[in-house]
Amino acid sequence: MKMGITMFVSLYTTRLVLNALGVDDFGIFGMVAGVIAMLAFLNASMAAATQRFMSYAEGEGNREKQRIIFNISVVLHLAIAVVVAILLYAAAPFLFGHFLNIPEGRIFAARCVYWAMIASTVFSMLGVPYEAMLNAHENMLYFAVIGVLESFLKLGAALLVVHVLADKLILYGVLMAGISILAMTAMLVYCHRNYAECVIAPLRYWKKGVFREMGSFACWNFTVSASSMLSEYGVGIVLNHFFGVALNAAQAVAQQINGQTMAFSGTMLKALNPVISKSEGAGNRRLMLRASLSGCKFAYLLMAVFAIPLILEAPGLLGLWLHSVPAWAVLFCRLQLARTLMEQLFLSLGSAIYAEGNIRLYTLVKTGSGILFLGATYGFYSLGWPPFMMYVAAILFVTVPGGLLALSICVRRLGLSLRDFSFQVLVPCLVPSGATLAAGVALARICPQLSPVPVLFRTCLLLGAFLLFLWFFSLNARERGTLVFLLKSVCGKIQFSK
């Protein structure tokens, strides 16, 4: 329910903001504030690493160790926040003076957005240990309530920007940073009131061995997270350098759609990752691998149920959603969704590697692939190749190598069976996807796009077709029985409430 509400509100908010700011200012915000989107990814990655230690300790049944882990995590993330703030501050003269391609009259507004985003970033990083605590306790209710409130606050900010006469870009940037800081503050207060482990006393709860283990793990994890963040954000800067802010607007639209289609799978993984870590902490490798394979399968399916109809019907749906669709936005959306779908197939294998703890090789290769992706994109653009090559480079140098590496490590070191991965993940995911894509091509010829009605009609048909294929080809008997039971439970609760 939370994701349904936030998805609708977020998409409507993007429509309002694009119309209020215009393509150029929307592109500037997407590029400058993109640092927050990338740092949100970095925060999520660091929270997953911290949550791994907390869930592992909970699997061991060690409450004292959880307090030690929490305090060490607070110290580590305070140090990381300070370093990141200094680096972002130092990078500002170079970005705005030499590299970013921003219209002369909008440089001051872009700088204001950048400073607001730095403040939001520091607060977000300080909140990572608390987010990890919520994940370790599998408190999905908090994430649901705060997510809905945050989405409505962002809608309020968009409505305010539409009607004020001040500089809309500056106002929107400051409001978005303020909402992020408010959400982090609410999380800090909630955790201190509800979890006994949230006691800030680093001198009392300090253990050199745990610090060394967490520090090593955090350094390797931060390396791969930072390289991924810099490559993903850096490619937006490279795109801006060669093509201007209008292409950043198309990229921002693609990222918004991609983020919303990932929302359901992301929420599912928030609940699943603690199970993977706790199972490994309790010495149950078999359950850990089974949970990881289920995560790969359902992360893909939960995204594909929205992504595949969107890929097929992108021109018509974007035209309905936005008054003016930025150039290249349709192709960017299709390629971004295709890339992310491929990543979902291997996503929980990375969680399994993190749960086991030996992440050195995994992080080294992932770091190198991120740097190679950024360099390849710059090279392609220098040769005069078209803007969509950044997505091709991402698939070739990040998505495919990262997925194959995770699969190889899980097979060689964790005992995963290739046969299990093929028949429990690849076949249940790719068969309904291929069938739906074929149905979409055939449907486009039978029912051409002449008005908004055929677009919505075809989209609903494709959604229904995917769900039908999913039921017969993706779910086993136990999963079908569980789904039927859940649906009956929901219907029973609705009738009881009436």
Coordinates of C-alpha atoms in Angstrom, one line a residue:
M1 CA 0.0 0.0 0.0
K2 CA 2.9 2.3 0.8
M3 CA 4.5 1.8 -2.5
G4 CA 1.2 2.2 -4.4
I5 CA 0.7 5.6 -2.7
T6 CA 4.3 6.8 -3.1
M7 CA 4.5 5.7 -6.7
F8 CA 1.4 7.7 -7.7
V9 CA 2.4 10.8 -5.7
S10 CA 6.0 10.7 -7.0
L11 CA 5.0 10.4 -10.6
Y12 CA 2.5 13.3 -10.3
T13 CA 5.1 15.4 -8.4
T14 CA 7.6 14.9 -11.3
R15 CA 5.0 16.1 -13.8
L16 CA 4.3 19.2 -11.7
V17 CA 8.0 20.0 -11.2
L18 CA 8.9 19.5 -14.8
N19 CA 6.1 21.9 -15.9
A20 CA 7.0 24.5 -13.2
L21 CA 10.8 24.5 -13.7
G22 CA 10.9 23.9 -17.5
V23 CA 13.2 21.5 -19.3
D24 CA 16.5 23.4 -18.6
D25 CA 16.0 24.0 -14.9
F26 CA 14.7 20.5 -14.5
G27 CA 17.8 19.2 -16.1
I28 CA 20.0 21.4 -13.9
F29 CA 18.2 20.1 -10.8
G30 CA 18.5 16.5 -12.0
M31 CA 22.2 16.9 -12.6
V32 CA 23.2 18.9 -9.5
A33 CA 20.8 17.1 -7.1
G34 CA 21.7 13.9 -8.7
V35 CA 24.5 13.8 -6.2
I36 CA 21.8 13.1 -3.6
A37 CA 20.3 10.2 -5.6
M38 CA 23.8 8.7 -5.9
L39 CA 24.6 9.3 -2.3
A40 CA 21.2 7.8 -1.4
F41 CA 22.5 4.7 -3.2
L42 CA 25.8 5.0 -1.2
N43 CA 23.8 5.3 2.0
A44 CA 21.7 2.3 1.2
S45 CA 24.8 0.3 0.5
M46 CA 26.5 1.3 3.7
A47 CA 23.4 0.7 5.7
A48 CA 23.2 -2.8 4.2
A49 CA 26.8 -3.4 5.3
T50 CA 26.1 -2.2 8.8
Q51 CA 22.8 -4.2 8.9
R52 CA 24.8 -7.3 8.0
F53 CA 26.8 -7.1 11.2
M54 CA 23.7 -6.3 13.3
S55 CA 21.7 -9.1 11.8
Y56 CA 24.6 -11.5 12.1
A57 CA 24.9 -10.6 15.8
E58 CA 21.1 -11.0 16.2
G59 CA 21.4 -14.4 14.6
E60 CA 24.0 -15.2 17.3
G61 CA 21.7 -13.9 20.0
N62 CA 24.3 -11.4 21.2
R63 CA 22.7 -8.1 22.4
E64 CA 25.9 -6.7 23.8
K65 CA 27.7 -7.1 20.5
Q66 CA 24.8 -5.3 18.8
R67 CA 25.5 -2.2 21.0
I68 CA 29.2 -2.4 20.2
I69 CA 28.4 -2.6 16.5
F70 CA 26.0 0.3 16.6
N71 CA 28.5 2.6 18.4
I72 CA 31.4 1.7 16.1
S73 CA 29.1 2.3 13.1
V74 CA 28.2 5.8 14.4
V75 CA 31.9 6.7 14.7
L76 CA 32.7 5.3 11.2
H77 CA 29.8 7.1 9.5
L78 CA 30.6 10.3 11.2
A79 CA 34.1 10.1 9.8
I80 CA 32.7 9.2 6.3
A81 CA 30.3 12.1 6.4
V82 CA 33.0 14.6 7.2
V83 CA 35.3 13.3 4.4
V84 CA 32.4 13.4 1.9
A85 CA 31.4 16.9 2.9
I86 CA 35.0 18.1 2.4
L87 CA 35.3 16.4 -1.0
L88 CA 32.0 17.8 -2.2
Y89 CA 33.0 21.3 -1.0
A90 CA 36.4 21.1 -2.7
A91 CA 34.9 19.9 -5.9
A92 CA 32.5 22.8 -6.3
P93 CA 35.0 25.3 -7.9
F94 CA 36.0 22.7 -10.5
L95 CA 32.5 21.6 -11.3
F96 CA 31.0 25.1 -11.7
G97 CA 34.0 26.8 -13.0
H98 CA 35.3 24.4 -15.6
F99 CA 33.2 21.3 -16.3
L100 CA 29.4 21.7 -16.0
N101 CA 27.6 23.0 -19.0
I102 CA 25.0 25.4 -17.3
P103 CA 23.5 28.5 -18.8
E104 CA 25.2 31.6 -17.5
G105 CA 22.2 33.1 -15.8
R106 CA 21.5 29.8 -13.8
I107 CA 24.9 29.2 -12.2
F108 CA 24.0 30.9 -8.9
A109 CA 20.8 28.9 -8.6
A110 CA 22.7 25.7 -9.4
R111 CA 25.2 26.5 -6.7
C112 CA 22.5 27.1 -4.1
V113 CA 21.0 23.7 -4.9
Y114 CA 24.4 22.1 -4.6
W115 CA 25.0 23.6 -1.1
A116 CA 21.6 22.5 0.1
M117 CA 22.3 19.0 -1.2
I118 CA 25.6 18.8 0.7
A119 CA 23.8 19.6 4.0
S120 CA 21.2 16.9 3.3
T121 CA 24.0 14.4 2.4
V122 CA 25.8 14.9 5.7
F123 CA 22.6 14.2 7.7
S124 CA 21.7 11.2 5.5
M125 CA 25.1 9.6 6.2
L126 CA 24.8 10.2 10.0
G127 CA 21.5 8.4 9.8
V128 CA 22.9 5.2 8.2
P129 CA 23.4 3.3 11.5
Y130 CA 19.8 4.0 12.4
E131 CA 18.5 2.8 9.1
A132 CA 20.6 -0.3 9.5
M133 CA 19.0 -0.8 12.9
L134 CA 15.5 -0.6 11.5
N135 CA 16.5 -3.1 8.7
A136 CA 18.0 -5.5 11.2
H137 CA 14.8 -5.4 13.2
E138 CA 12.8 -5.8 10.0
N139 CA 10.6 -2.8 10.9
M140 CA 8.8 -2.3 7.6
L141 CA 6.0 -0.3 9.3
Y142 CA 8.3 2.6 10.0
F143 CA 9.6 2.7 6.4
A144 CA 6.0 2.6 5.2
V145 CA 4.7 5.4 7.4
I146 CA 7.7 7.7 6.8
G147 CA 7.8 6.9 3.1
V148 CA 4.2 8.0 2.7
L149 CA 4.7 11.2 4.7
E150 CA 7.8 12.0 2.8
S151 CA 6.1 11.6 -0.6
F152 CA 3.3 13.9 0.5
L153 CA 5.8 16.5 1.7
K154 CA 7.5 16.4 -1.7
L155 CA 4.1 16.8 -3.4
G156 CA 3.5 19.9 -1.1
A157 CA 6.9 21.3 -2.1
A158 CA 6.0 20.8 -5.8
L159 CA 2.7 22.6 -5.4
L160 CA 4.4 25.4 -3.6
V161 CA 7.0 25.8 -6.4
V162 CA 4.2 25.9 -9.0
H163 CA 2.5 29.0 -7.3
V164 CA 5.4 31.1 -5.9
L165 CA 7.1 33.9 -7.8
A166 CA 10.6 33.4 -6.3
D167 CA 13.4 31.5 -8.1
K168 CA 11.7 28.1 -8.4
L169 CA 14.9 26.1 -8.8
I170 CA 16.5 27.5 -5.6
L171 CA 13.2 27.1 -3.6
Y172 CA 12.7 23.5 -4.8
G173 CA 16.3 22.5 -4.0
V174 CA 16.1 23.9 -0.5
L175 CA 12.7 22.3 0.2
M176 CA 13.9 18.9 -1.0
A177 CA 17.0 19.1 1.2
G178 CA 14.9 20.1 4.2
I179 CA 12.5 17.2 3.7
S180 CA 15.4 14.7 3.6
I181 CA 16.9 16.2 6.9
L182 CA 13.4 16.0 8.5
A183 CA 13.0 12.3 7.6
M184 CA 16.5 11.5 9.0
T185 CA 15.7 13.4 12.2
A186 CA 12.5 11.4 12.7
M187 CA 14.4 8.1 12.2
L188 CA 17.0 9.1 14.9
V189 CA 14.3 10.0 17.4
Y190 CA 12.3 6.8 16.7
C191 CA 15.3 4.5 17.1
H192 CA 16.4 6.0 20.4
R193 CA 13.0 5.6 21.8
N194 CA 12.3 2.1 20.6
Y195 CA 15.5 0.1 20.5
A196 CA 17.7 -0.6 23.6
E197 CA 20.8 -1.1 21.4
C198 CA 20.7 2.6 20.3
V199 CA 22.9 3.9 23.1
I200 CA 25.6 6.3 22.0
A201 CA 28.6 5.6 24.3
P202 CA 31.6 4.8 22.0
L203 CA 34.1 4.7 24.9
R204 CA 32.0 2.2 26.8
Y205 CA 31.0 0.0 23.9
W206 CA 34.3 -0.3 22.1
K207 CA 36.0 -3.5 21.0
K208 CA 39.2 -3.3 19.0
G209 CA 38.6 -6.7 17.2
V210 CA 35.1 -5.7 16.1
F211 CA 36.3 -2.3 15.0
R212 CA 39.0 -3.9 12.9
E213 CA 36.6 -6.3 11.3
M214 CA 33.9 -3.6 10.7
G215 CA 36.5 -1.1 9.5
S216 CA 38.0 -3.6 7.0
F217 CA 34.5 -4.5 5.8
A218 CA 33.4 -0.9 5.6
C219 CA 36.5 0.2 3.7
W220 CA 36.0 -2.5 1.0
N221 CA 32.2 -1.8 0.9
F222 CA 32.8 2.0 0.8
T223 CA 35.3 1.6 -2.1
V224 CA 32.8 -0.2 -4.3
S225 CA 29.9 2.0 -3.2
A226 CA 31.9 5.2 -3.8
S227 CA 33.1 4.0 -7.2
S228 CA 29.5 3.1 -8.2
M229 CA 28.3 6.5 -7.0
L230 CA 31.0 8.5 -8.7
S231 CA 30.6 6.6 -12.0
E232 CA 26.8 6.9 -12.0
Y233 CA 26.8 10.6 -11.1
G234 CA 29.9 11.2 -13.2
V235 CA 28.2 9.9 -16.3
G236 CA 25.5 12.6 -15.8
I237 CA 28.3 15.2 -15.7
V238 CA 29.9 13.7 -18.8
L239 CA 26.5 13.7 -20.6
N240 CA 26.0 17.4 -19.6
H241 CA 29.5 18.3 -20.8
F242 CA 28.9 16.9 -24.3
F243 CA 25.2 17.5 -24.8
G244 CA 23.9 20.2 -22.3
V245 CA 21.2 20.2 -19.7
A246 CA 18.4 19.1 -22.0
L247 CA 19.8 15.6 -22.0
N248 CA 20.1 15.7 -18.2
A249 CA 16.3 16.3 -18.1
A250 CA 15.8 13.1 -20.2
Q251 CA 18.2 11.2 -17.9
A252 CA 16.3 12.5 -14.8
V253 CA 13.0 11.3 -16.3
A254 CA 14.5 7.8 -16.9
Q255 CA 15.9 7.7 -13.4
Q256 CA 12.5 8.7 -11.9
I257 CA 10.7 5.9 -13.8
N258 CA 13.4 3.4 -13.0
G259 CA 13.3 4.3 -9.3
Q260 CA 9.5 3.8 -9.1
T261 CA 9.5 0.5 -10.9
M262 CA 12.2 -0.7 -8.5
A263 CA 10.3 0.3 -5.5
F264 CA 8.4 -2.9 -4.9
S265 CA 11.5 -5.1 -5.3
G266 CA 13.5 -2.7 -3.1
T267 CA 11.0 -3.0 -0.3
M268 CA 11.0 -6.8 -0.6
L269 CA 14.8 -6.9 -0.4
K270 CA 14.7 -4.7 2.8
A271 CA 12.8 -7.5 4.4
L272 CA 14.8 -10.3 2.9
N273 CA 18.4 -9.1 3.5
P274 CA 18.2 -9.4 7.3
V275 CA 17.0 -13.0 6.8
I276 CA 20.0 -13.8 4.7
S277 CA 22.4 -12.3 7.2
K278 CA 20.7 -13.9 10.2
S279 CA 20.7 -17.3 8.5
E280 CA 24.4 -17.1 7.9
G281 CA 25.0 -15.9 11.5
A282 CA 23.1 -18.9 12.8
G283 CA 25.2 -21.2 10.6
N284 CA 22.3 -22.1 8.3
R285 CA 24.0 -21.8 4.8
R286 CA 21.3 -23.8 3.1
L287 CA 18.5 -21.4 4.2
M288 CA 20.8 -18.4 3.3
L289 CA 21.2 -19.6 -0.3
R290 CA 17.5 -20.5 -0.7
A291 CA 16.6 -17.0 0.5
S292 CA 19.1 -15.5 -1.9
L293 CA 17.7 -17.3 -4.9
S294 CA 14.2 -16.3 -3.9
G295 CA 15.4 -12.7 -3.6
C296 CA 16.8 -12.8 -7.2
K297 CA 13.6 -14.3 -8.6
F298 CA 11.1 -12.1 -6.9
A299 CA 13.2 -8.9 -7.2
Y300 CA 13.1 -9.4 -11.0
L301 CA 9.5 -10.4 -11.2
L302 CA 8.3 -7.5 -8.9
M303 CA 10.1 -5.0 -11.2
A304 CA 9.3 -6.8 -14.5
V305 CA 5.5 -6.7 -13.9
F306 CA 5.8 -2.9 -14.4
A307 CA 9.0 -2.5 -16.4
I308 CA 8.1 -4.7 -19.4
P309 CA 4.8 -2.9 -20.2
L310 CA 6.6 0.4 -19.7
I311 CA 9.4 -0.7 -22.1
L312 CA 6.8 -1.7 -24.8
E313 CA 4.5 1.3 -24.3
A314 CA 7.1 4.0 -23.3
P315 CA 6.2 6.6 -26.1
G316 CA 2.5 6.6 -25.3
L317 CA 2.8 6.4 -21.5
L318 CA 5.4 9.2 -21.3
G319 CA 3.2 11.4 -23.6
L320 CA 0.3 10.9 -21.2
W321 CA 2.4 11.5 -18.1
L322 CA 4.3 14.6 -19.2
H323 CA 3.1 17.6 -21.2
S324 CA 6.4 17.8 -23.1
V325 CA 8.6 14.7 -23.3
P326 CA 12.3 15.7 -23.3
A327 CA 14.3 14.5 -26.4
W328 CA 15.8 11.0 -25.9
A329 CA 13.7 10.4 -22.8
V330 CA 11.9 7.4 -24.4
L331 CA 15.0 5.5 -25.4
F332 CA 16.8 6.4 -22.1
C333 CA 13.8 5.0 -20.2
R334 CA 13.8 1.7 -22.2
L335 CA 17.6 1.2 -21.8
Q336 CA 17.6 2.1 -18.1
L337 CA 14.8 -0.3 -17.4
A338 CA 16.4 -3.1 -19.4
R339 CA 19.7 -2.6 -17.5
T340 CA 18.1 -2.6 -14.1
L341 CA 16.1 -5.8 -15.0
M342 CA 19.3 -7.6 -15.8
E343 CA 20.8 -6.5 -12.5
Q344 CA 17.8 -7.9 -10.5
L345 CA 18.6 -11.4 -11.7
F346 CA 21.8 -11.4 -9.6
L347 CA 20.9 -8.8 -6.9
S348 CA 20.5 -11.1 -3.9
L349 CA 23.7 -13.0 -4.7
G350 CA 25.6 -9.9 -3.7
S351 CA 23.7 -10.0 -0.3
A352 CA 24.8 -13.6 0.1
I353 CA 28.5 -12.6 -0.5
Y354 CA 28.1 -9.8 2.0
A355 CA 26.5 -12.1 4.6
E356 CA 29.5 -14.5 4.3
G357 CA 31.8 -11.6 4.9
N358 CA 34.7 -12.1 2.4
I359 CA 34.0 -9.3 0.0
R360 CA 37.5 -8.2 -1.1
L361 CA 37.5 -9.8 -4.6
Y362 CA 33.9 -8.8 -5.2
T363 CA 34.5 -5.1 -4.3
L364 CA 37.7 -4.9 -6.3
V365 CA 36.2 -6.1 -9.5
K366 CA 33.0 -4.0 -9.0
T367 CA 35.2 -0.9 -8.3
G368 CA 37.2 -1.5 -11.5
S369 CA 34.1 -2.0 -13.6
G370 CA 32.6 1.3 -12.4
I371 CA 35.7 3.2 -13.3
L372 CA 35.8 1.5 -16.7
F373 CA 32.2 2.3 -17.4
L374 CA 32.8 6.1 -16.8
G375 CA 36.0 6.1 -19.0
A376 CA 34.2 4.1 -21.8
T377 CA 31.3 6.6 -21.8
Y378 CA 33.7 9.6 -22.1
G379 CA 35.5 7.8 -24.9
F380 CA 32.3 7.0 -26.8
Y381 CA 31.2 10.6 -26.6
S382 CA 34.6 11.9 -27.6
L383 CA 34.4 9.8 -30.7
G384 CA 31.0 11.5 -31.5
W385 CA 28.8 8.5 -30.7
P386 CA 25.1 9.2 -29.7
P387 CA 23.9 9.9 -26.1
F388 CA 22.4 6.4 -25.5
M389 CA 25.9 4.8 -25.5
M390 CA 26.2 5.5 -21.7
Y391 CA 23.5 2.8 -21.1
V392 CA 25.3 0.4 -23.5
A393 CA 28.5 1.0 -21.7
A394 CA 26.8 0.4 -18.3
I395 CA 25.4 -3.0 -19.5
L396 CA 28.7 -4.1 -21.0
F397 CA 31.1 -2.9 -18.3
V398 CA 29.0 -3.0 -15.1
T399 CA 25.8 -5.1 -15.2
V400 CA 27.1 -8.2 -17.1
P401 CA 30.5 -8.5 -15.4
G402 CA 29.0 -7.8 -11.9
G403 CA 26.3 -10.4 -12.3
L404 CA 28.6 -13.1 -13.6
L405 CA 31.2 -12.3 -10.8
A406 CA 28.6 -12.7 -8.1
L407 CA 27.3 -15.9 -9.6
S408 CA 30.9 -17.3 -9.8
I409 CA 31.7 -16.4 -6.2
C410 CA 28.5 -18.0 -4.9
V411 CA 29.1 -21.2 -6.9
R412 CA 32.8 -21.6 -6.0
R413 CA 32.8 -20.4 -2.4
L414 CA 29.3 -20.6 -1.0
G415 CA 28.2 -23.9 -2.6
L416 CA 25.5 -22.5 -4.9
S417 CA 24.3 -24.9 -7.6
L418 CA 24.3 -23.6 -11.1
R419 CA 21.4 -25.9 -11.8
D420 CA 19.4 -24.4 -8.9
F421 CA 20.1 -20.8 -10.2
S422 CA 19.1 -21.7 -13.7
F423 CA 15.8 -23.5 -12.8
Q424 CA 14.9 -21.3 -9.8
V425 CA 15.8 -17.9 -11.2
L426 CA 16.6 -17.7 -14.9
V427 CA 13.8 -19.9 -16.3
P428 CA 11.0 -18.5 -14.1
C429 CA 12.1 -15.0 -14.9
L430 CA 12.9 -15.1 -18.6
V431 CA 10.1 -17.3 -19.9
P432 CA 7.2 -14.9 -18.9
S433 CA 9.3 -11.9 -20.0
G434 CA 10.0 -13.3 -23.4
A435 CA 6.3 -14.3 -23.8
T436 CA 5.1 -10.9 -22.8
L437 CA 7.5 -9.1 -25.1
A438 CA 6.3 -11.2 -28.0
A439 CA 2.7 -10.5 -27.1
G440 CA 3.5 -6.8 -27.0
V441 CA 5.0 -6.7 -30.5
A442 CA 2.0 -8.6 -31.8
L443 CA -0.5 -6.3 -30.0
A444 CA 1.2 -3.2 -31.4
R445 CA 0.4 -4.4 -34.9
I446 CA -3.2 -5.3 -34.1
C447 CA -4.0 -2.2 -32.1
P448 CA -2.0 0.8 -33.3
Q449 CA -1.4 3.8 -31.1
L450 CA -3.9 6.4 -32.3
S451 CA -5.1 7.8 -29.0
P452 CA -4.6 7.6 -25.2
V453 CA -7.3 4.9 -25.0
P454 CA -5.4 2.2 -27.0
V455 CA -2.2 3.0 -25.1
L456 CA -3.8 2.4 -21.7
F457 CA -5.8 -0.6 -23.1
R458 CA -2.6 -2.2 -24.5
T459 CA -0.7 -1.5 -21.2
C460 CA -3.4 -3.2 -19.2
L461 CA -3.5 -6.2 -21.5
L462 CA 0.3 -6.6 -21.3
L463 CA 0.2 -6.3 -17.5
G464 CA -2.5 -9.0 -17.4
A465 CA -0.6 -11.2 -19.8
F466 CA 2.6 -11.0 -17.7
L467 CA 0.7 -11.9 -14.5
L468 CA -0.8 -14.8 -16.3
F469 CA 2.5 -16.1 -17.6
L470 CA 4.0 -15.5 -14.1
W471 CA 1.3 -17.6 -12.5
F472 CA 1.9 -20.6 -14.7
F473 CA 5.6 -20.4 -15.4
S474 CA 7.2 -18.6 -12.5
L475 CA 5.5 -19.7 -9.3
N476 CA 5.6 -23.2 -7.9
A477 CA 2.7 -24.9 -6.0
R478 CA 3.9 -23.7 -2.6
E479 CA 4.3 -20.1 -3.8
R480 CA 0.8 -20.2 -5.5
G481 CA -0.7 -21.5 -2.2
T482 CA 1.0 -18.8 -0.2
L483 CA -0.2 -16.0 -2.6
V484 CA -3.8 -17.3 -2.5
F485 CA -3.7 -17.4 1.3
L486 CA -2.4 -13.8 1.5
L487 CA -5.1 -12.6 -0.9
K488 CA -7.8 -14.3 1.1
S489 CA -6.4 -12.8 4.3
V490 CA -6.5 -9.3 2.8
C491 CA -10.0 -9.7 1.4
G492 CA -11.1 -11.0 4.9
K493 CA -9.6 -8.0 6.6
I494 CA -11.3 -5.6 4.2
Q495 CA -14.7 -7.3 4.7
F496 CA -14.2 -7.2 8.5
S497 CA -13.4 -3.5 8.4
K498 CA -16.6 -2.8 6.5

